[in-house]
Coordinates of C-alpha atoms and ligand atoms in Angstrom, one line a residue:
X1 CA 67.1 -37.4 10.6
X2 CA 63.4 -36.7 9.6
X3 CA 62.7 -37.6 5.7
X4 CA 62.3 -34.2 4.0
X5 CA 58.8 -34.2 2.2
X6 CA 58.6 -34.0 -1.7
X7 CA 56.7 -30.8 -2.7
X8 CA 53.5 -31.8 -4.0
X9 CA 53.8 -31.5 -8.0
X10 CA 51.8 -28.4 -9.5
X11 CA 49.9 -28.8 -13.0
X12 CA 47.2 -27.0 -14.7
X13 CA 44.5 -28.6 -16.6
X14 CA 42.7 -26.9 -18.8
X15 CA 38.8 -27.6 -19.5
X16 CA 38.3 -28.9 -15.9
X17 CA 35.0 -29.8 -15.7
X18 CA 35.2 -31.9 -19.7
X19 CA 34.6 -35.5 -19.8
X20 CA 38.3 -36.6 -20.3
X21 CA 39.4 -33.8 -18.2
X22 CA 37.7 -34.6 -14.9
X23 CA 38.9 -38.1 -14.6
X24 CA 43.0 -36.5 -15.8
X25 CA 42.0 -34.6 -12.3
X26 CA 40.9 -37.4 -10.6
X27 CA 44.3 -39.5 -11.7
X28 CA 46.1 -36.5 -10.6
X29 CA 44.7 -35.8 -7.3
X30 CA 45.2 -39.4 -6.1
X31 CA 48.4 -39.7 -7.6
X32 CA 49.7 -36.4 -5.5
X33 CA 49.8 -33.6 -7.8
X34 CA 48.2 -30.3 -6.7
X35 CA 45.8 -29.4 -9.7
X36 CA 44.9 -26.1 -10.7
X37 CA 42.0 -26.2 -13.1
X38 CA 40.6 -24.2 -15.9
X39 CA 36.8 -23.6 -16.6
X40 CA 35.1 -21.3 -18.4
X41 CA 33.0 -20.4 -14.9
X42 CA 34.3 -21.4 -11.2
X43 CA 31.1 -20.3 -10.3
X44 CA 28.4 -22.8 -12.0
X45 CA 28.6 -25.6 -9.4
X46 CA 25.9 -27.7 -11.6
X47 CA 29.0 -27.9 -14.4
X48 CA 31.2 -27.7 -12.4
X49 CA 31.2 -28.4 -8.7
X50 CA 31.3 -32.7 -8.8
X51 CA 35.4 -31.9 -8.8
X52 CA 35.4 -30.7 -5.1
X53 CA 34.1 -34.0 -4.3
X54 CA 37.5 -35.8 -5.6
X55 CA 39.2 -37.3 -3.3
X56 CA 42.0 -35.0 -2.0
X57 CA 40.3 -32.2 -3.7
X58 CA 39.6 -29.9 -1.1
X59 CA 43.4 -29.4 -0.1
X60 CA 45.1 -30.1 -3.7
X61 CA 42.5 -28.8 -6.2
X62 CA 41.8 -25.1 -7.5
X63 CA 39.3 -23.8 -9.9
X64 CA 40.7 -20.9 -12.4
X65 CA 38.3 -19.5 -14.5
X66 CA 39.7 -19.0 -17.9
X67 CA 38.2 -19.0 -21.4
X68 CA 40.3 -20.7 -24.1
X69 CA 40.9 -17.2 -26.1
X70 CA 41.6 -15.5 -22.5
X71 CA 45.4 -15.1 -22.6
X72 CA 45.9 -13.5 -19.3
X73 CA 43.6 -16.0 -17.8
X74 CA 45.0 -18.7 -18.8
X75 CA 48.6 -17.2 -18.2
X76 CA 48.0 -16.8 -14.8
X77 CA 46.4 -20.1 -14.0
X78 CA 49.3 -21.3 -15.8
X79 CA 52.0 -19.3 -13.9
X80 CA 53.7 -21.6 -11.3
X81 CA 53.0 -24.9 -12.9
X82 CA 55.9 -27.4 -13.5
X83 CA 53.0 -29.2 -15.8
X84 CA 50.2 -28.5 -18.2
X85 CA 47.8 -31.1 -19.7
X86 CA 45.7 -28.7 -22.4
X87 CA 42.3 -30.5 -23.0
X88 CA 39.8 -28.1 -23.8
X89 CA 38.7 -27.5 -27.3
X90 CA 35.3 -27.0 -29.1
X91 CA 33.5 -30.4 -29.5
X92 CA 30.1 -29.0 -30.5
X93 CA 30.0 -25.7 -32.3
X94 CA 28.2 -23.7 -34.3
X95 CA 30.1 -23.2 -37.3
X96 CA 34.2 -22.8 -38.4
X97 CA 35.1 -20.2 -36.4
X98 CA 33.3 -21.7 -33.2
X99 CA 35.5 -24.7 -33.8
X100 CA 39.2 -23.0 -35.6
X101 CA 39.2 -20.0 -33.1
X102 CA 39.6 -21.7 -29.8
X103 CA 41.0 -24.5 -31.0
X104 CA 43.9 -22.7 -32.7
X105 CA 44.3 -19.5 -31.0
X106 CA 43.4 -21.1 -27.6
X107 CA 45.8 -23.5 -27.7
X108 CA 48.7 -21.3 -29.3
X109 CA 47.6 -19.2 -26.4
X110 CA 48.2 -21.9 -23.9
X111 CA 51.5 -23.2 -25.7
X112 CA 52.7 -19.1 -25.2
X113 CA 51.7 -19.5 -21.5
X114 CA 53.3 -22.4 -20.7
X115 CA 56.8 -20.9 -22.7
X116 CA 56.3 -18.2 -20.7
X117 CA 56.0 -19.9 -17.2
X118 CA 59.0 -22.1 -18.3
X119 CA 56.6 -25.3 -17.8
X120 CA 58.5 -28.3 -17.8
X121 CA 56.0 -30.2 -20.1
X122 CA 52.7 -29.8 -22.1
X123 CA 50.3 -32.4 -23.2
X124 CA 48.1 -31.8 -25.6
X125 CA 44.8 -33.9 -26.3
X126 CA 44.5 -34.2 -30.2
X127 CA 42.7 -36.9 -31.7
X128 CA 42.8 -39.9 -34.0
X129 CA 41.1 -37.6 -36.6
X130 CA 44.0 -35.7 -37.4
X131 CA 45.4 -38.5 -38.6
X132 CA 42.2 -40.8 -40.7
X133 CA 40.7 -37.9 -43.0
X134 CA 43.2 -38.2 -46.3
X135 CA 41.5 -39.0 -49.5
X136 CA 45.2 -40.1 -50.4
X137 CA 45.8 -42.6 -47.7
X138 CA 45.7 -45.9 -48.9
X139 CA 42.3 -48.6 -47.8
X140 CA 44.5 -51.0 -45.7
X141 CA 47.1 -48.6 -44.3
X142 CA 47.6 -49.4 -40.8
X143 CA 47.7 -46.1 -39.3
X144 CA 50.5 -44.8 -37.3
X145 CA 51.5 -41.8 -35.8
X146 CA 53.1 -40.4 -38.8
X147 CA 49.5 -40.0 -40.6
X148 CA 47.6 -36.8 -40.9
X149 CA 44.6 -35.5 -42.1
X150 CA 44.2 -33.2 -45.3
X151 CA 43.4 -29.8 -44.6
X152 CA 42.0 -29.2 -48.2
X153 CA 40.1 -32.3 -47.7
X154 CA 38.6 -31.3 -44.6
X155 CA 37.6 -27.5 -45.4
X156 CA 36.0 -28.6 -48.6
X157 CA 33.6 -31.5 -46.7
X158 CA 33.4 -28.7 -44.0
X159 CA 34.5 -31.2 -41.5
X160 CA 35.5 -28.2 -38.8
X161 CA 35.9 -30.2 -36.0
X162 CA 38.6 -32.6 -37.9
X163 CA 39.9 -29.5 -39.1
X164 CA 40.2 -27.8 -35.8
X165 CA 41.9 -30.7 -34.2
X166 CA 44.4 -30.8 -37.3
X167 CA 45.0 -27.6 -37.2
X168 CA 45.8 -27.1 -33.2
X169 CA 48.3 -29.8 -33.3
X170 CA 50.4 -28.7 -36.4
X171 CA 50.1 -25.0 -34.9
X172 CA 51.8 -26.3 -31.7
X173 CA 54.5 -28.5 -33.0
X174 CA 55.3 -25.8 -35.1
X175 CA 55.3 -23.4 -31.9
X176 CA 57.0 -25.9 -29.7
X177 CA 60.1 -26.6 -32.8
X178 CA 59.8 -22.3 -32.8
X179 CA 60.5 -22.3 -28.9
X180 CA 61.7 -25.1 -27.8
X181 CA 59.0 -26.3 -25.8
X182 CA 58.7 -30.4 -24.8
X183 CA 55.3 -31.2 -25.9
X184 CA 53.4 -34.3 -26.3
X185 CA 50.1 -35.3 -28.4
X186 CA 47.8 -37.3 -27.1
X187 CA 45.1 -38.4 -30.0
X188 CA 42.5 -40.7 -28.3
X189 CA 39.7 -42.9 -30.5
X190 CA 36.3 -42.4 -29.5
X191 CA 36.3 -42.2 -25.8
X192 CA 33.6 -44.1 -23.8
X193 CA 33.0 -44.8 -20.4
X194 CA 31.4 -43.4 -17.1
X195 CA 31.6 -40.0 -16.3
X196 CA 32.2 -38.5 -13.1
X197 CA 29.8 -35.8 -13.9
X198 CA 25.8 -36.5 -14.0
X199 CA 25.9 -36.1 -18.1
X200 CA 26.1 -37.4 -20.8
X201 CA 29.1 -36.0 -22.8
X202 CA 29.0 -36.0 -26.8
X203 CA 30.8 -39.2 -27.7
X204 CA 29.2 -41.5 -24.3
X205 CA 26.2 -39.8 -26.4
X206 CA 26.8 -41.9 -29.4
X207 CA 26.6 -44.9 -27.0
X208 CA 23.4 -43.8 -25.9
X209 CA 21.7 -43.3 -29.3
X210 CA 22.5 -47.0 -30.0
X211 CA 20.9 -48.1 -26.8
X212 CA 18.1 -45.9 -27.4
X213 CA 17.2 -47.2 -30.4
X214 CA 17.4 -43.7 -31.8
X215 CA 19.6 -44.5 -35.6
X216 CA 22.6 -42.7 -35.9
X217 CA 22.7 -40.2 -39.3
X218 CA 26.3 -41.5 -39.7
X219 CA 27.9 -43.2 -42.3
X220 CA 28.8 -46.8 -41.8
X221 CA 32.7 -45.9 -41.0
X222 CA 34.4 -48.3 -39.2
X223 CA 35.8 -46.3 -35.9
X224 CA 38.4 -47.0 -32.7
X225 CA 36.9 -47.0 -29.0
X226 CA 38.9 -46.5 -25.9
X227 CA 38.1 -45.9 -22.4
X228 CA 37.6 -42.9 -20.9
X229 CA 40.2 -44.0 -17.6
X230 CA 42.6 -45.5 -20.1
X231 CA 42.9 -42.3 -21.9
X232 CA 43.5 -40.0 -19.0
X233 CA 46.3 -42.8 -17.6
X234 CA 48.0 -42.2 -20.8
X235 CA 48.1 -38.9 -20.8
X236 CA 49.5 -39.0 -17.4
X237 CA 52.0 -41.8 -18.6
X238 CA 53.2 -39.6 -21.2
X239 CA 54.2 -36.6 -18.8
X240 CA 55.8 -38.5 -16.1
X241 CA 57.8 -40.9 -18.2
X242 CA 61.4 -38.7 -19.2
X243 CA 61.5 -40.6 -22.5
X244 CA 57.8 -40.0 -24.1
X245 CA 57.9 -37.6 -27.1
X246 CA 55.9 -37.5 -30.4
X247 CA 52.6 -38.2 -30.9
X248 CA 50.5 -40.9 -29.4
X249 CA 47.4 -42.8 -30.5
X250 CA 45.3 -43.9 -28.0
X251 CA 43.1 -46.6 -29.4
X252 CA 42.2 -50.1 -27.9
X253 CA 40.1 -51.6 -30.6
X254 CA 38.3 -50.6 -34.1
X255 CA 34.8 -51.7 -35.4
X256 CA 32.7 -50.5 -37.9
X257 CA 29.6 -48.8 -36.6
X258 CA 26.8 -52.1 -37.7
X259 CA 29.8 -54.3 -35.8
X260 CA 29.6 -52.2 -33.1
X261 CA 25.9 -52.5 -32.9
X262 CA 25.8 -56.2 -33.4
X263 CA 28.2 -56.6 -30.5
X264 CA 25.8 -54.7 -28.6
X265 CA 22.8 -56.2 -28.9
X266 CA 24.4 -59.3 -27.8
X267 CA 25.7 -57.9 -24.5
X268 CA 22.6 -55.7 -23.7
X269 CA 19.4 -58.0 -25.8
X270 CA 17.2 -56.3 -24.0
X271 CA 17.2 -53.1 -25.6
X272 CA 15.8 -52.0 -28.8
X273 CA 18.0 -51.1 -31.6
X274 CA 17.3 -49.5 -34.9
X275 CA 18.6 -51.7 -37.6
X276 CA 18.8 -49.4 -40.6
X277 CA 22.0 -49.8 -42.2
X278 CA 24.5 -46.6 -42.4
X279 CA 24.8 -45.4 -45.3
X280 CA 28.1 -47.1 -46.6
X281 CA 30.6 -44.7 -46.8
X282 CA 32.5 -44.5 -50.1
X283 CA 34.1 -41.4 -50.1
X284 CA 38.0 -42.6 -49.8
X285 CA 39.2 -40.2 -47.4
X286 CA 36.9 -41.5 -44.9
X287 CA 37.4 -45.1 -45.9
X288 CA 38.0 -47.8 -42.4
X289 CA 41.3 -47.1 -40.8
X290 CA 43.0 -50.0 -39.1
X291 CA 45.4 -47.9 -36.1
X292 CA 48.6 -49.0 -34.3
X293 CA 48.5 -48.6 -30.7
X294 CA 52.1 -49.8 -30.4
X295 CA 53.7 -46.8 -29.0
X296 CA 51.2 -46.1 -26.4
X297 CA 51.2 -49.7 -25.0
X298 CA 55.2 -49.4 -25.2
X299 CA 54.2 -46.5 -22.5
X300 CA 52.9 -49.0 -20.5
X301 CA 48.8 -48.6 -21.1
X302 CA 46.9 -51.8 -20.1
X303 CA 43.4 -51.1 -22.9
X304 CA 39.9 -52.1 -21.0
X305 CA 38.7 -54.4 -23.3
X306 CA 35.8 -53.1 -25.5
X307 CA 33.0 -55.2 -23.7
X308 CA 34.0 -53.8 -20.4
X309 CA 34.3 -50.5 -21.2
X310 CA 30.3 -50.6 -22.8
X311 CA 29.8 -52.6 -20.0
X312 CA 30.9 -49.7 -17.3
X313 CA 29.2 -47.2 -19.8
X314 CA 25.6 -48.7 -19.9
X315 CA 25.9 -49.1 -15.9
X316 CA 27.0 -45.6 -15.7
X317 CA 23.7 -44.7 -17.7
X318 CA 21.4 -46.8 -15.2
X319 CA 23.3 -45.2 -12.4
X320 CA 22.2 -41.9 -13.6
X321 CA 18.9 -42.7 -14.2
X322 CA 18.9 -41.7 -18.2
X323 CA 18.1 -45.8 -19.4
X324 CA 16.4 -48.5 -17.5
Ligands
LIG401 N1 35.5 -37.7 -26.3 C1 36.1 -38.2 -27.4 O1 35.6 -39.2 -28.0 C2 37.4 -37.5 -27.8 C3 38.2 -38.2 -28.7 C4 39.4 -37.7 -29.1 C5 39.8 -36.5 -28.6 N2 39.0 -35.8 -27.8 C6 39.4 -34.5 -27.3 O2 39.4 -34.5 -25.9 C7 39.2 -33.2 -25.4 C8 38.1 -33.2 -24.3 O3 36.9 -33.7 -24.9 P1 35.8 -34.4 -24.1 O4 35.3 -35.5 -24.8 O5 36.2 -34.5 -22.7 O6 34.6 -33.3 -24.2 P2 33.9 -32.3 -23.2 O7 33.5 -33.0 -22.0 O8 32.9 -31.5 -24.0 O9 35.1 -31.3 -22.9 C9 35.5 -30.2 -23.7 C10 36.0 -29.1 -22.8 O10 36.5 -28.0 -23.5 C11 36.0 -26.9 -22.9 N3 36.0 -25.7 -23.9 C12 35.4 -25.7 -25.1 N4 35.6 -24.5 -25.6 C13 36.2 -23.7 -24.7 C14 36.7 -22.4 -24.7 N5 36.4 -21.5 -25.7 N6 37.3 -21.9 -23.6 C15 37.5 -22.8 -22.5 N7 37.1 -24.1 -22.5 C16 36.5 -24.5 -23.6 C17 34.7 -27.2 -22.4 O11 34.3 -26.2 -21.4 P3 32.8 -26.0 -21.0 O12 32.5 -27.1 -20.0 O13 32.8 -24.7 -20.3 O14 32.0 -26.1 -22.2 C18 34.9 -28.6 -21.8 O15 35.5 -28.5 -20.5 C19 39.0 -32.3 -26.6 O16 40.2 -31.7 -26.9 C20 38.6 -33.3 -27.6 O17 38.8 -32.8 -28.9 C21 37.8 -36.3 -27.3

């Protein structure tokens, strides 16, 4: 008797054409799933058309345009999916309500979606910055997934991206306990790595101020790094596998900022680097965090080391023309 074919998986991503988004697609598509994803417009191939060129793409992959506070959009986009993996949120914005509104409301408006479409699964991407901003916490706290960030803290150093993330996720746990929804947090470090776009997304950009010799007006913190592929794996990991739940940190190794530029200039010595020291950072809610990646590797992530993944990131620049 003939073997009866699976149906192909349907999920929805939303933010399509993001950084961390595109290579979720690109994991998707080669593992099977038919992806539907959202982006702000279908139409602007420079943003957005790289994705048709995934493999598998031109049978399994749709475009839905959809902005974050676009309920109907996204519902629709939404409709029909077993899956979600809700990515999009404001990295660079003008001011609070830039980053709150579509942070918050978009992703309340996703979670009411997905409720809606009786999705099997959502997973959110949060970040390791809901959990490090806590004037309270104490210096050597190893921190886990039970840490998060003050919201007092974070309104009164106007910290609105922090705040938006920290936000977001406590509005959908509280809207998943509300409705029963199976939801899982993904909160990455700061993600480097190639992108499958031509540009250079804000925190590869980071990577290329260093390289650039360009100093950074950041405070000597000490910070975690993971790659880009690693982070999209997990959050791949953590909707296939029946028994993942919670939050997640996804973080493969922490340096401070002048560590991470020393390490640098001995990979890549033939690059200029500006050696002004950072400001050191003194204000305690933003002191070093040291983070446990446990649960995530208990998921079954393998981390890049560190020196690959600025390794695959500096190519990735020369590929694309932007250093020498
Ligand atoms: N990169 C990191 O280091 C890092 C670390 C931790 C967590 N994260 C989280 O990872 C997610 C993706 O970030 P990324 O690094 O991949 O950045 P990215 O490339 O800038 O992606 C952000 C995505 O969000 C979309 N977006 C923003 N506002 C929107 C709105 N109002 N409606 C619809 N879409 C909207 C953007 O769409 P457009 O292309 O149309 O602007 C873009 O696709 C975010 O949730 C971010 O907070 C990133």
């Amino acid at each position: 008797m003939a073997q009866q074919q699976q149906p192909a998986r349907t999920v929805c991503v939303t933010g399509g054409g993001g950084f961390i988004a595109s290579w979720i697609i690109k994991l998707l598509l080669q593992r099977g799933y038919t992806v539907r994803a959202t982006v702000r417009d279908p139409g602007d191939k420079k943003k957005n058309g790289f994705l048709a060129s995934f493999e598998s793409a031109s049978q399994n992959l749709t475009l839905h345009k959809a902005d974050l506070l676009d309920y109907d959009a996204l519902s629709s986009a939404i409709m029909g999916c077993e899956g979600v993996f809700h990515v999009a949120s404001p990295i660079l914005a003008r001011d609070e309500v830039g980053f709150l509104d579509p942070a918050i409301k978009g992703t309340l408006n996703v979670l009411r979606a997905c409720h809606e479409a009786k999705v099997k699964r959502v997973i959110l991407t949060s970040s390791v910055v809901t959990t490090i901003f806590d004037p309270n916490r104490p210096v050597d706290a190893i921190v886990d997934e039970s840490y998060w960030s003050d919201i007092d803290y974070n309104r009164k150093h106007e910290q609105w991206y922090t705040l938006s993330k920290t936000l977001a996720e406590k509005a959908a746990w509280q809207f998943a306990k509300e409705n029963e929804l199976d939801l899982v947090t993904m909160l990455p470090a700061l993600v480097f790595g190639p992108s499958l776009d031509s540009t250079i997304n804000p925190s590869n950009s980071i990577l290329y101020r260093l390289v650039t010799g360009v100093s950074l007006s950041e405070y000597n913190f000490s910070y975690g790094y993971v790659h880009v592929k690693d982070t999209a794996e997990a959050h791949i990991l953590a909707y296939e596998n029946p028994i993942a739940s919670g939050r997640y940190l996804c973080v493969e190794s922490v340096l401070y900022f002048t560590d991470l530029l020393e390490y640098l200039e001995k990979l890549f010595p033939n690059y200029t680097y500006n050696k002004r020291c950072f400001e050191e950072m003194t204000t305690s809610g933003f002191v070093p965090g040291k983070f446990s990646n446990q649960k995530v590797v208990n998921l079954g992530i393998r981390f890049t080391p560190l020196e690959q993944t600025l390794k695959e990131t500096i190519l990735d620049f020369k590929e694309h023309g932007f250093i020498n």
